PDB file of C-alpha atoms in Angstrom:
ATOM      1  CA  MET A  83     -28.242  -9.388 -19.214  1.00 66.00           C
ATOM      2  CA  ASP A  84     -29.184 -12.241 -21.510  1.00 76.00           C
ATOM      3  CA  ASN A  85     -26.127 -14.376 -22.310  1.00 82.00           C
ATOM      4  CA  LYS A  86     -27.008 -14.362 -26.014  1.00 88.00           C
ATOM      5  CA  LYS A  87     -27.033 -10.567 -26.025  1.00 92.00           C
ATOM      6  CA  ARG A  88     -23.614 -10.555 -24.371  1.00 94.00           C
ATOM      7  CA  PHE A  89     -22.295 -12.950 -27.000  1.00 95.00           C
ATOM      8  CA  ALA A  90     -23.656 -10.714 -29.735  1.00 96.00           C
ATOM      9  CA  ILE A  91     -21.943  -7.687 -28.160  1.00 96.00           C
ATOM     10  CA  GLN A  92     -18.679  -9.647 -27.840  1.00 97.00           C
ATOM     11  CA  ALA A  93     -18.851 -10.768 -31.473  1.00 97.00           C
ATOM     12  CA  VAL A  94     -19.562  -7.256 -32.753  1.00 97.00           C
ATOM     13  CA  ALA A  95     -16.814  -5.764 -30.557  1.00 97.00           C
ATOM     14  CA  SER A  96     -14.276  -8.343 -31.753  1.00 96.00           C
ATOM     15  CA  LEU A  97     -15.197  -7.720 -35.379  1.00 96.00           C
ATOM     16  CA  LEU A  98     -15.088  -3.942 -34.994  1.00 96.00           C
ATOM     17  CA  GLN A  99     -11.620  -4.116 -33.424  1.00 96.00           C
ATOM     18  CA  ASN A 100     -10.440  -6.185 -36.413  1.00 95.00           C
ATOM     19  CA  ALA A 101     -12.503  -4.558 -39.099  1.00 94.00           C
ATOM     20  CA  ASP A 102      -9.783  -3.909 -41.693  1.00 93.00           C
ATOM     21  CA  PHE A 103     -10.384  -7.201 -43.517  1.00 91.00           C
ATOM     22  CA  ARG A 104      -7.980  -6.304 -46.361  1.00 90.00           C
ATOM     23  CA  GLY A 105      -5.075  -7.416 -44.152  1.00 87.00           C
ATOM     24  CA  PHE A 106      -6.403 -10.965 -43.930  1.00 88.00           C
ATOM     25  CA  PHE A 107      -6.235 -11.319 -47.719  1.00 88.00           C
ATOM     26  CA  LYS A 108      -3.267  -9.133 -48.658  1.00 85.00           C
ATOM     27  CA  GLY A 109      -0.982  -9.885 -45.720  1.00 83.00           C
ATOM     28  CA  GLY A 110       0.733  -7.333 -43.478  1.00 87.00           C
ATOM     29  CA  VAL A 111      -0.888  -5.139 -40.855  1.00 92.00           C
ATOM     30  CA  SER A 112      -3.459  -2.392 -41.239  1.00 92.00           C
ATOM     31  CA  GLN A 113      -2.077   1.105 -41.884  1.00 94.00           C
ATOM     32  CA  LEU A 114      -5.169   2.978 -40.686  1.00 94.00           C
ATOM     33  CA  SER A 115      -4.578   6.130 -38.654  1.00 94.00           C
ATOM     34  CA  THR A 116      -7.169   4.881 -36.140  1.00 96.00           C
ATOM     35  CA  LYS A 117      -4.317   2.794 -34.741  1.00 96.00           C
ATOM     36  CA  SER A 118      -3.135   5.846 -32.829  1.00 96.00           C
ATOM     37  CA  VAL A 119      -5.935   5.044 -30.359  1.00 97.00           C
ATOM     38  CA  CYS A 120      -5.753   2.038 -28.041  1.00 97.00           C
ATOM     39  CA  VAL A 121      -8.638  -0.418 -27.955  1.00 96.00           C
ATOM     40  CA  PRO A 122      -9.911  -1.374 -24.482  1.00 96.00           C
ATOM     41  CA  GLY A 123      -9.359  -5.141 -24.776  1.00 96.00           C
ATOM     42  CA  LEU A 124      -6.391  -7.390 -25.506  1.00 96.00           C
ATOM     43  CA  ASN A 125      -6.135  -7.271 -29.300  1.00 95.00           C
ATOM     44  CA  CYS A 126      -2.647  -7.377 -30.803  1.00 96.00           C
ATOM     45  CA  TYR A 127      -1.911  -4.507 -33.186  1.00 94.00           C
ATOM     46  CA  SER A 128      -0.079  -6.958 -35.420  1.00 93.00           C
ATOM     47  CA  CYS A 129      -3.293  -8.816 -36.142  1.00 94.00           C
ATOM     48  CA  PRO A 130      -3.833  -8.265 -39.903  1.00 93.00           C
ATOM     49  CA  GLY A 131      -7.257  -6.685 -39.365  1.00 93.00           C
ATOM     50  CA  ALA A 132      -6.600  -4.669 -36.191  1.00 96.00           C
ATOM     51  CA  VAL A 133      -7.866  -1.090 -36.449  1.00 96.00           C
ATOM     52  CA  GLY A 134      -6.634   0.021 -33.023  1.00 96.00           C
ATOM     53  CA  ALA A 135      -3.503  -0.289 -30.908  1.00 97.00           C
ATOM     54  CA  CYS A 136      -3.076  -2.840 -28.135  1.00 96.00           C
ATOM     55  CA  PRO A 137      -2.957  -0.989 -24.787  1.00 96.00           C
ATOM     56  CA  VAL A 138      -0.538  -3.492 -23.189  1.00 96.00           C
ATOM     57  CA  GLY A 139       1.798  -3.455 -26.183  1.00 96.00           C
ATOM     58  CA  SER A 140       1.698   0.350 -26.435  1.00 96.00           C
ATOM     59  CA  LEU A 141       2.454   0.732 -22.727  1.00 96.00           C
ATOM     60  CA  GLN A 142       5.423  -1.631 -22.867  1.00 95.00           C
ATOM     61  CA  ASN A 143       6.676   0.001 -26.051  1.00 93.00           C
ATOM     62  CA  ALA A 144       6.627   3.419 -24.376  1.00 93.00           C
ATOM     63  CA  LEU A 145       8.296   2.143 -21.197  1.00 93.00           C
ATOM     64  CA  SER A 146      11.032   0.228 -22.983  1.00 91.00           C
ATOM     65  CA  SER A 147      11.864   3.010 -25.425  1.00 88.00           C
ATOM     66  CA  TYR A 148      15.380   4.537 -25.299  1.00 83.00           C
ATOM     67  CA  ARG A 149      13.769   7.995 -25.347  1.00 81.00           C
ATOM     68  CA  PHE A 150      11.820   7.365 -22.165  1.00 80.00           C
ATOM     69  CA  ARG A 151       8.887   9.637 -21.436  1.00 84.00           C
ATOM     70  CA  LEU A 152       6.045   8.907 -19.079  1.00 90.00           C
ATOM     71  CA  PRO A 153       3.323   7.326 -21.243  1.00 94.00           C
ATOM     72  CA  TYR A 154       0.599   9.815 -20.275  1.00 95.00           C
ATOM     73  CA  TYR A 155      -1.542   9.041 -23.283  1.00 97.00           C
ATOM     74  CA  VAL A 156      -1.716   5.247 -22.885  1.00 97.00           C
ATOM     75  CA  CYS A 157      -2.075   5.491 -19.098  1.00 97.00           C
ATOM     76  CA  GLY A 158      -4.863   8.063 -19.522  1.00 97.00           C
ATOM     77  CA  LEU A 159      -6.722   5.793 -21.939  1.00 97.00           C
ATOM     78  CA  LEU A 160      -6.301   2.771 -19.663  1.00 97.00           C
ATOM     79  CA  ILE A 161      -7.609   4.671 -16.636  1.00 97.00           C
ATOM     80  CA  PHE A 162     -10.477   6.054 -18.727  1.00 97.00           C
ATOM     81  CA  PHE A 163     -11.560   2.578 -19.884  1.00 97.00           C
ATOM     82  CA  GLY A 164     -11.061   1.266 -16.354  1.00 97.00           C
ATOM     83  CA  ILE A 165     -13.162   3.914 -14.657  1.00 96.00           C
ATOM     84  CA  LEU A 166     -15.979   3.655 -17.191  1.00 95.00           C
ATOM     85  CA  LEU A 167     -16.165  -0.125 -17.482  1.00 96.00           C
ATOM     86  CA  GLY A 168     -13.829  -1.860 -15.018  1.00 96.00           C
ATOM     87  CA  ARG A 169     -13.661  -5.536 -15.888  1.00 97.00           C
ATOM     88  CA  ALA A 170     -16.796  -5.237 -18.008  1.00 96.00           C
ATOM     89  CA  VAL A 171     -14.146  -4.763 -20.721  1.00 97.00           C
ATOM     90  CA  CYS A 172     -13.188  -8.423 -20.141  1.00 97.00           C
ATOM     91  CA  GLY A 173     -16.794  -9.571 -20.170  1.00 96.00           C
ATOM     92  CA  PHE A 174     -17.972  -7.640 -23.213  1.00 96.00           C
ATOM     93  CA  LEU A 175     -15.206  -6.114 -25.313  1.00 97.00           C
ATOM     94  CA  CYS A 176     -12.078  -8.266 -25.176  1.00 97.00           C
ATOM     95  CA  PRO A 177     -11.601 -10.425 -28.321  1.00 97.00           C
ATOM     96  CA  PHE A 178      -9.344 -12.877 -26.496  1.00 97.00           C
ATOM     97  CA  GLY A 179     -11.912 -13.253 -23.717  1.00 97.00           C
ATOM     98  CA  PHE A 180     -14.539 -13.908 -26.377  1.00 97.00           C
ATOM     99  CA  LEU A 181     -12.344 -16.596 -27.926  1.00 97.00           C
ATOM    100  CA  GLN A 182     -12.013 -18.333 -24.537  1.00 97.00           C
ATOM    101  CA  ASP A 183     -15.789 -18.093 -24.011  1.00 97.00           C
ATOM    102  CA  LEU A 184     -16.332 -19.820 -27.360  1.00 97.00           C
ATOM    103  CA  ILE A 185     -13.816 -22.567 -26.547  1.00 97.00           C
ATOM    104  CA  TYR A 186     -15.424 -23.146 -23.135  1.00 97.00           C
ATOM    105  CA  LYS A 187     -18.662 -23.961 -24.959  1.00 95.00           C
ATOM    106  CA  ILE A 188     -17.036 -27.121 -26.351  1.00 96.00           C
ATOM    107  CA  PRO A 189     -18.615 -30.006 -24.406  1.00 95.00           C
ATOM    108  CA  PHE A 190     -16.299 -31.889 -22.047  1.00 94.00           C
ATOM    109  CA  PHE A 191     -17.220 -34.609 -19.595  1.00 89.00           C
ATOM    110  CA  LYS A 192     -15.897 -32.667 -16.596  1.00 90.00           C
ATOM    111  CA  LYS A 193     -15.599 -28.898 -16.401  1.00 94.00           C
ATOM    112  CA  ILE A 194     -13.456 -27.746 -13.477  1.00 94.00           C
ATOM    113  CA  LYS A 195     -14.912 -24.801 -11.532  1.00 92.00           C
ATOM    114  CA  THR A 196     -12.166 -24.526  -8.955  1.00 92.00           C
ATOM    115  CA  PHE A 197      -9.166 -26.440  -7.688  1.00 94.00           C
ATOM    116  CA  ARG A 198      -6.600 -26.293  -4.923  1.00 94.00           C
ATOM    117  CA  GLY A 199      -4.433 -23.205  -5.381  1.00 94.00           C
ATOM    118  CA  ASP A 200      -6.972 -21.497  -7.675  1.00 95.00           C
ATOM    119  CA  LYS A 201      -7.230 -18.373  -5.516  1.00 94.00           C
ATOM    120  CA  THR A 202      -3.454 -18.058  -5.068  1.00 96.00           C
ATOM    121  CA  LEU A 203      -2.825 -18.532  -8.785  1.00 96.00           C
ATOM    122  CA  ARG A 204      -5.072 -15.567  -9.534  1.00 97.00           C
ATOM    123  CA  PHE A 205      -2.436 -13.244  -8.033  1.00 97.00           C
ATOM    124  CA  LEU A 206      -0.083 -14.277 -10.840  1.00 97.00           C
ATOM    125  CA  LYS A 207      -1.705 -11.759 -13.216  1.00 97.00           C
ATOM    126  CA  TYR A 208      -0.784  -8.892 -10.849  1.00 98.00           C
ATOM    127  CA  PHE A 209       2.803 -10.156 -10.774  1.00 97.00           C
ATOM    128  CA  ILE A 210       2.802 -10.243 -14.592  1.00 97.00           C
ATOM    129  CA  LEU A 211       1.356  -6.709 -14.709  1.00 97.00           C
ATOM    130  CA  ILE A 212       4.000  -5.306 -12.361  1.00 97.00           C
ATOM    131  CA  PHE A 213       7.051  -7.154 -13.663  1.00 95.00           C
ATOM    132  CA  GLY A 214       6.200  -8.284 -17.218  1.00 95.00           C
ATOM    133  CA  VAL A 215       4.499  -5.073 -18.331  1.00 96.00           C
ATOM    134  CA  ILE A 216       6.021  -2.301 -16.183  1.00 95.00           C
ATOM    135  CA  VAL A 217       9.280  -3.079 -14.341  1.00 95.00           C
ATOM    136  CA  LEU A 218      11.193  -5.314 -16.767  1.00 94.00           C
ATOM    137  CA  PRO A 219      10.386  -3.282 -19.921  1.00 92.00           C
ATOM    138  CA  LEU A 220      11.574  -0.190 -18.007  1.00 91.00           C
ATOM    139  CA  PHE A 221      14.990  -1.732 -17.365  1.00 90.00           C
ATOM    140  CA  ILE A 222      15.494  -3.991 -20.395  1.00 87.00           C
ATOM    141  CA  LYS A 223      15.301  -1.545 -23.274  1.00 80.00           C
ATOM    142  CA  LEU A 224      13.368  -2.402 -26.443  1.00 74.00           C
ATOM    143  CA  THR A 225      11.978  -5.536 -24.803  1.00 85.00           C
ATOM    144  CA  PRO A 226       8.227  -5.728 -24.277  1.00 92.00           C
ATOM    145  CA  VAL A 227       8.583  -8.734 -21.965  1.00 94.00           C
ATOM    146  CA  PHE A 228       4.911  -9.731 -21.775  1.00 95.00           C
ATOM    147  CA  CYS A 229       4.408  -9.467 -25.547  1.00 95.00           C
ATOM    148  CA  LYS A 230       7.669 -11.224 -26.321  1.00 94.00           C
ATOM    149  CA  TYR A 231       7.364 -14.228 -24.051  1.00 95.00           C
ATOM    150  CA  LEU A 232       3.729 -14.629 -23.027  1.00 96.00           C
ATOM    151  CA  CYS A 233       1.020 -12.837 -24.958  1.00 96.00           C
ATOM    152  CA  PRO A 234      -1.203 -15.408 -26.714  1.00 97.00           C
ATOM    153  CA  SER A 235      -3.021 -12.670 -28.637  1.00 96.00           C
ATOM    154  CA  GLY A 236       0.265 -11.816 -30.384  1.00 95.00           C
ATOM    155  CA  THR A 237       0.865 -15.479 -31.235  1.00 96.00           C
ATOM    156  CA  LEU A 238      -2.594 -15.674 -32.730  1.00 95.00           C
ATOM    157  CA  ALA A 239      -1.828 -12.496 -34.703  1.00 94.00           C
ATOM    158  CA  GLY A 240       1.400 -14.151 -35.920  1.00 94.00           C
ATOM    159  CA  LEU A 241      -0.514 -17.193 -37.121  1.00 94.00           C
ATOM    160  CA  LEU A 242      -3.076 -15.018 -38.912  1.00 93.00           C
ATOM    161  CA  LEU A 243      -0.241 -13.030 -40.511  1.00 92.00           C
ATOM    162  CA  ALA A 244       1.375 -16.263 -41.652  1.00 92.00           C
ATOM    163  CA  PHE A 245      -1.852 -17.542 -43.174  1.00 91.00           C
ATOM    164  CA  SER A 246      -2.319 -14.257 -45.034  1.00 88.00           C
ATOM    165  CA  ASP A 247       1.336 -14.201 -46.174  1.00 86.00           C
ATOM    166  CA  THR A 248       2.914 -17.678 -46.154  1.00 87.00           C
ATOM    167  CA  ARG A 249       6.479 -16.269 -46.257  1.00 87.00           C
ATOM    168  CA  VAL A 250       6.035 -15.473 -42.548  1.00 87.00           C
ATOM    169  CA  PHE A 251       6.020 -19.216 -41.755  1.00 88.00           C
ATOM    170  CA  SER A 252       9.701 -19.453 -42.683  1.00 90.00           C
ATOM    171  CA  LEU A 253      10.562 -16.823 -40.050  1.00 90.00           C
ATOM    172  CA  PHE A 254       9.094 -18.785 -37.143  1.00 91.00           C
ATOM    173  CA  GLY A 255      11.745 -20.126 -34.778  1.00 91.00           C
ATOM    174  CA  SER A 256      12.134 -21.325 -31.208  1.00 93.00           C
ATOM    175  CA  ARG A 257      10.509 -18.240 -29.647  1.00 93.00           C
ATOM    176  CA  PHE A 258       7.438 -18.699 -31.771  1.00 95.00           C
ATOM    177  CA  MET A 259       7.329 -22.369 -30.759  1.00 95.00           C
ATOM    178  CA  TRP A 260       7.439 -21.313 -27.094  1.00 96.00           C
ATOM    179  CA  LYS A 261       4.627 -18.824 -27.578  1.00 96.00           C
ATOM    180  CA  ALA A 262       2.633 -21.309 -29.639  1.00 96.00           C
ATOM    181  CA  CYS A 263       2.931 -23.816 -26.771  1.00 97.00           C
ATOM    182  CA  ILE A 264       1.527 -21.198 -24.369  1.00 97.00           C
ATOM    183  CA  LEU A 265      -1.327 -20.421 -26.755  1.00 97.00           C
ATOM    184  CA  GLY A 266      -1.997 -24.138 -27.230  1.00 97.00           C
ATOM    185  CA  CYS A 267      -2.072 -24.728 -23.465  1.00 98.00           C
ATOM    186  CA  ILE A 268      -4.474 -21.801 -22.945  1.00 98.00           C
ATOM    187  CA  ILE A 269      -6.778 -23.102 -25.687  1.00 97.00           C
ATOM    188  CA  LEU A 270      -6.749 -26.635 -24.273  1.00 97.00           C
ATOM    189  CA  VAL A 271      -7.298 -25.521 -20.687  1.00 97.00           C
ATOM    190  CA  SER A 272     -10.091 -23.182 -21.839  1.00 97.00           C
ATOM    191  CA  VAL A 273     -12.135 -26.254 -22.736  1.00 97.00           C
ATOM    192  CA  ILE A 274     -12.112 -27.358 -19.088  1.00 97.00           C
ATOM    193  CA  ILE A 275     -11.678 -24.137 -17.085  1.00 97.00           C
ATOM    194  CA  PHE A 276     -13.574 -20.914 -17.764  1.00 97.00           C
ATOM    195  CA  ARG A 277     -11.233 -18.182 -19.096  1.00 97.00           C
ATOM    196  CA  PRO A 278      -7.918 -19.438 -17.652  1.00 97.00           C
ATOM    197  CA  PHE A 279      -5.959 -16.600 -19.284  1.00 97.00           C
ATOM    198  CA  CYS A 280      -8.244 -13.931 -17.785  1.00 97.00           C
ATOM    199  CA  LYS A 281      -8.182 -15.562 -14.365  1.00 97.00           C
ATOM    200  CA  TYR A 282      -4.465 -16.214 -14.010  1.00 97.00           C
ATOM    201  CA  LEU A 283      -2.352 -14.417 -16.603  1.00 97.00           C
ATOM    202  CA  CYS A 284      -3.916 -11.311 -18.139  1.00 97.00           C
ATOM    203  CA  PRO A 285      -2.211  -8.064 -17.009  1.00 97.00           C
ATOM    204  CA  LEU A 286      -4.958  -5.985 -18.600  1.00 97.00           C
ATOM    205  CA  GLY A 287      -7.621  -7.773 -16.566  1.00 97.00           C
ATOM    206  CA  ALA A 288      -5.449  -7.260 -13.484  1.00 98.00           C
ATOM    207  CA  PHE A 289      -5.320  -3.517 -14.195  1.00 98.00           C
ATOM    208  CA  TYR A 290      -9.045  -3.153 -14.854  1.00 97.00           C
ATOM    209  CA  SER A 291      -9.894  -5.179 -11.739  1.00 97.00           C
ATOM    210  CA  LEU A 292      -8.455  -2.335  -9.634  1.00 97.00           C
ATOM    211  CA  PHE A 293     -11.331  -0.152 -10.909  1.00 96.00           C
ATOM    212  CA  ASN A 294     -14.158  -2.609 -10.248  1.00 95.00           C
ATOM    213  CA  ARG A 295     -15.094  -0.885  -6.983  1.00 93.00           C
ATOM    214  CA  VAL A 296     -15.496   2.551  -8.533  1.00 92.00           C
ATOM    215  CA  SER A 297     -16.243   1.976 -12.219  1.00 94.00           C
ATOM    216  CA  ALA A 298     -19.419   3.284 -13.842  1.00 92.00           C
ATOM    217  CA  VAL A 299     -20.632  -0.249 -14.643  1.00 91.00           C
ATOM    218  CA  ARG A 300     -21.172  -2.072 -11.364  1.00 91.00           C
ATOM    219  CA  LEU A 301     -23.445  -4.598  -9.717  1.00 93.00           C
ATOM    220  CA  SER A 302     -25.635  -3.877  -6.734  1.00 91.00           C
ATOM    221  CA  VAL A 303     -27.424  -6.234  -4.367  1.00 93.00           C
ATOM    222  CA  ASP A 304     -30.797  -5.451  -2.869  1.00 93.00           C
ATOM    223  CA  LYS A 305     -30.261  -6.860   0.612  1.00 91.00           C
ATOM    224  CA  GLU A 306     -33.996  -6.711   1.303  1.00 93.00           C
ATOM    225  CA  LYS A 307     -34.739  -9.028  -1.621  1.00 93.00           C
ATOM    226  CA  CYS A 308     -31.665 -11.299  -1.298  1.00 94.00           C
ATOM    227  CA  THR A 309     -32.453 -14.626   0.390  1.00 94.00           C
ATOM    228  CA  SER A 310     -28.811 -15.829   0.279  1.00 93.00           C
ATOM    229  CA  CYS A 311     -29.844 -18.812  -1.854  1.00 94.00           C
ATOM    230  CA  LYS A 312     -26.427 -18.642  -3.605  1.00 94.00           C
ATOM    231  CA  ALA A 313     -27.956 -19.123  -7.062  1.00 95.00           C
ATOM    232  CA  CYS A 314     -25.717 -16.248  -8.207  1.00 96.00           C
ATOM    233  CA  TYR A 315     -22.595 -17.938  -6.852  1.00 96.00           C
ATOM    234  CA  ARG A 316     -23.470 -21.203  -8.593  1.00 95.00           C
ATOM    235  CA  ALA A 317     -24.057 -19.337 -11.876  1.00 95.00           C
ATOM    236  CA  CYS A 318     -20.756 -17.439 -11.682  1.00 96.00           C
ATOM    237  CA  ASP A 319     -17.980 -18.983 -13.796  1.00 95.00           C
ATOM    238  CA  MET A 320     -15.392 -16.698 -12.189  1.00 96.00           C
ATOM    239  CA  ASN A 321     -16.213 -18.166  -8.740  1.00 94.00           C
ATOM    240  CA  VAL A 322     -17.383 -14.881  -7.265  1.00 95.00           C
ATOM    241  CA  ASP A 323     -20.234 -14.583  -4.783  1.00 95.00           C
ATOM    242  CA  PRO A 324     -21.899 -11.363  -5.995  1.00 94.00           C
ATOM    243  CA  SER A 325     -24.401 -11.363  -3.121  1.00 93.00           C
ATOM    244  CA  VAL A 326     -21.476 -10.863  -0.721  1.00 93.00           C
ATOM    245  CA  SER A 327     -19.034  -8.867  -2.849  1.00 93.00           C
ATOM    246  CA  PRO A 328     -20.616  -7.386  -5.982  1.00 93.00           C
ATOM    247  CA  ASP A 329     -17.450  -5.358  -6.683  1.00 93.00           C
ATOM    248  CA  HIS A 330     -15.093  -8.331  -6.468  1.00 96.00           C
ATOM    249  CA  LEU A 331     -11.798  -7.993  -8.399  1.00 97.00           C
ATOM    250  CA  GLU A 332     -12.604 -11.110 -10.404  1.00 97.00           C
ATOM    251  CA  CYS A 333     -16.102 -10.081 -11.504  1.00 97.00           C
ATOM    252  CA  ILE A 334     -16.142  -9.551 -15.291  1.00 97.00           C
ATOM    253  CA  ARG A 335     -19.741  -8.171 -15.180  1.00 95.00           C
ATOM    254  CA  CYS A 336     -21.006 -10.910 -17.520  1.00 95.00           C
ATOM    255  CA  GLY A 337     -24.426 -10.697 -15.878  1.00 93.00           C
ATOM    256  CA  LYS A 338     -24.989 -14.439 -15.434  1.00 94.00           C
ATOM    257  CA  CYS A 339     -25.695 -13.803 -11.747  1.00 95.00           C
ATOM    258  CA  VAL A 340     -28.237 -11.114 -12.619  1.00 94.00           C
ATOM    259  CA  SER A 341     -30.117 -13.586 -14.828  1.00 94.00           C
ATOM    260  CA  ALA A 342     -29.787 -16.400 -12.271  1.00 95.00           C
ATOM    261  CA  CYS A 343     -31.195 -14.480  -9.285  1.00 95.00           C
ATOM    262  CA  PRO A 344     -34.765 -15.709  -8.677  1.00 94.00           C
ATOM    263  CA  GLU A 345     -35.581 -12.644  -6.546  1.00 93.00           C
ATOM    264  CA  ASN A 346     -34.195  -9.982  -8.935  1.00 93.00           C
ATOM    265  CA  ALA A 347     -31.964  -8.829  -6.100  1.00 94.00           C
ATOM    266  CA  LEU A 348     -28.951  -8.268  -8.357  1.00 94.00           C
ATOM    267  CA  ASN A 349     -28.824  -5.485 -10.899  1.00 92.00           C
ATOM    268  CA  TYR A 350     -26.396  -3.490 -12.968  1.00 91.00           C
ATOM    269  CA  LYS A 351     -25.910   0.031 -11.725  1.00 83.00           C
ATOM    270  CA  SER A 352     -23.641   2.976 -12.403  1.00 75.00           C
ATOM    271  CA  PHE A 353     -22.275   5.709 -10.183  1.00 65.00           C
ATOM    272  CA  ILE A 354     -24.676   8.134 -11.806  1.00 61.00           C
ATOM    273  CA  SER A 355     -27.797   6.080 -10.997  1.00 60.00           C
ATOM    274  CA  LYS A 356     -29.882   7.048  -7.977  1.00 55.00           C
ATOM    275  CA  LYS A 357     -29.263   5.199  -4.750  1.00 54.00           C
ATOM    276  CA  ASN A 358     -31.868   2.665  -3.670  1.00 53.00           C
ATOM    277  CA  PRO A 359     -32.054   2.272   0.150  1.00 50.00           C
ATOM    278  CA  GLY A 360     -32.065  -1.558  -0.012  1.00 54.00           C
ATOM    279  CA  HIS A 361     -29.086  -1.797  -2.343  1.00 57.00           C
ATOM    280  CA  GLN A 362     -25.555  -2.564  -1.261  1.00 59.00           C
ATOM    281  CA  GLU A 363     -22.863  -1.389  -3.730  1.00 56.00           C
TER     282      GLU A 363
ATOM    283  CA  MET B  50     -21.128   9.200  -2.627  1.00 72.00           C
ATOM    284  CA  LYS B  51     -17.448   8.617  -1.817  1.00 81.00           C
ATOM    285  CA  LYS B  52     -17.128   6.238  -4.763  1.00 83.00           C
ATOM    286  CA  SER B  53     -18.706   8.788  -7.093  1.00 86.00           C
ATOM    287  CA  ILE B  54     -16.170  11.422  -6.027  1.00 91.00           C
ATOM    288  CA  VAL B  55     -13.282   9.002  -6.585  1.00 91.00           C
ATOM    289  CA  ALA B  56     -14.743   8.078  -9.994  1.00 92.00           C
ATOM    290  CA  VAL B  57     -15.115  11.703 -11.068  1.00 93.00           C
ATOM    291  CA  CYS B  58     -11.558  12.489  -9.915  1.00 95.00           C
ATOM    292  CA  LEU B  59     -10.217   9.495 -11.859  1.00 95.00           C
ATOM    293  CA  ILE B  60     -12.115  10.524 -14.995  1.00 96.00           C
ATOM    294  CA  ALA B  61     -10.650  14.017 -14.684  1.00 96.00           C
ATOM    295  CA  LEU B  62      -7.174  12.538 -14.169  1.00 97.00           C
ATOM    296  CA  SER B  63      -7.511  10.238 -17.172  1.00 97.00           C
ATOM    297  CA  LEU B  64      -8.690  13.080 -19.408  1.00 97.00           C
ATOM    298  CA  ALA B  65      -5.835  15.282 -18.189  1.00 97.00           C
ATOM    299  CA  LEU B  66      -3.335  12.512 -18.957  1.00 97.00           C
ATOM    300  CA  ILE B  67      -4.823  11.958 -22.424  1.00 97.00           C
ATOM    301  CA  VAL B  68      -4.656  15.695 -23.220  1.00 97.00           C
ATOM    302  CA  CYS B  69      -1.093  15.855 -21.892  1.00 96.00           C
ATOM    303  CA  GLY B  70      -0.154  12.856 -24.053  1.00 96.00           C
ATOM    304  CA  VAL B  71      -1.799  14.312 -27.157  1.00 96.00           C
ATOM    305  CA  MET B  72       0.011  17.621 -26.640  1.00 96.00           C
ATOM    306  CA  THR B  73       3.366  15.837 -26.468  1.00 95.00           C
ATOM    307  CA  GLY B  74       2.723  13.832 -29.637  1.00 94.00           C
ATOM    308  CA  GLN B  75       2.341  10.442 -27.998  1.00 95.00           C
ATOM    309  CA  PRO B  76      -0.509   9.218 -30.278  1.00 96.00           C
ATOM    310  CA  ALA B  77       1.937   9.431 -33.202  1.00 96.00           C
ATOM    311  CA  GLU B  78       4.373   7.178 -31.301  1.00 94.00           C
ATOM    312  CA  VAL B  79       1.578   4.678 -30.647  1.00 95.00           C
ATOM    313  CA  LEU B  80       0.616   4.811 -34.331  1.00 96.00           C
ATOM    314  CA  SER B  81       4.182   4.336 -35.572  1.00 94.00           C
ATOM    315  CA  LYS B  82       4.495   1.132 -33.537  1.00 93.00           C
ATOM    316  CA  ALA B  83       1.003  -0.099 -34.408  1.00 95.00           C
ATOM    317  CA  VAL B  84       1.343   0.178 -38.203  1.00 95.00           C
ATOM    318  CA  THR B  85       4.468  -1.993 -38.356  1.00 93.00           C
ATOM    319  CA  VAL B  86       4.519  -5.714 -37.595  1.00 92.00           C
ATOM    320  CA  CYS B  87       5.574  -6.106 -33.969  1.00 92.00           C
ATOM    321  CA  LEU B  88       8.132  -8.899 -34.298  1.00 92.00           C
ATOM    322  CA  GLU B  89       8.279  -9.532 -30.547  1.00 92.00           C
ATOM    323  CA  CYS B  90       4.495  -9.824 -30.339  1.00 93.00           C
ATOM    324  CA  VAL B  91       4.145 -12.361 -33.143  1.00 92.00           C
ATOM    325  CA  GLY B  92       7.072 -14.400 -31.811  1.00 90.00           C
ATOM    326  CA  ILE B  93       9.719 -13.643 -34.441  1.00 87.00           C
ATOM    327  CA  GLY B  94      11.912 -10.899 -32.940  1.00 71.00           C
TER     328      GLY B  94
END
């Protein structure tokens, strides 16, 4: 997959998920009935142009409700997106991932690919998924913990709301300052490190990663063609070695490895495509 | 082959959950939250 094509898909997906442009001029959030359906990526439903619901926010809202019912609908949608796309959602459809990709394009004298503790820190997103999105909202009623204290997409939505209706600025207090600091840190770090939010903090990415091994969109390696030159590993910004583990939890299916392979040993495949004897899934 | 079976089972499960959710009116709950400004999300509440 050409990187330019991926960028075009990301741009179109981000625009489509925020296609109610009236909100940006009039203030307030979109009232479209399409918001009864969750979008696959992290896109706050309080963004003035959002035409779909945020899956993480909807899940926490259902879990922290006083009238608790198992959130079949949101869970079903999340599993459906996960099984079809896995973390390809992160690579192609997530507006916040797209934003980080754009920021990473800003030139900087030293981009950091990995550092000590990088691998351990990546488990943090699973901790956030379990406690911030599921356990704590279940026990602390009416408190979507991840949205309230961490989510940078919500902070961005708040800023956009404030720019479209300046009265919102007067409502910002200490909690907004906290969330703005988190957003600021993520934006700054995104200049140096590729997608820090996706790597270390995103609960949605953590959830979708669990489906990478079985999702319809996958990578396969032709072991007969692969010369173990590691060109794919060097091209991967998520620090995955696709020639060894094409279904790695961290792979966002961006396709840079597919383009980088000089032997065409790496390819996209789905569970419905026919099996090639040389390919390892 | 094993992965395909798991994938098909998970698709069936997800569709069953979605249908179950739709039948119990959960999309309306999602909509009611999504059409109001989420104060917690934007850092106000």
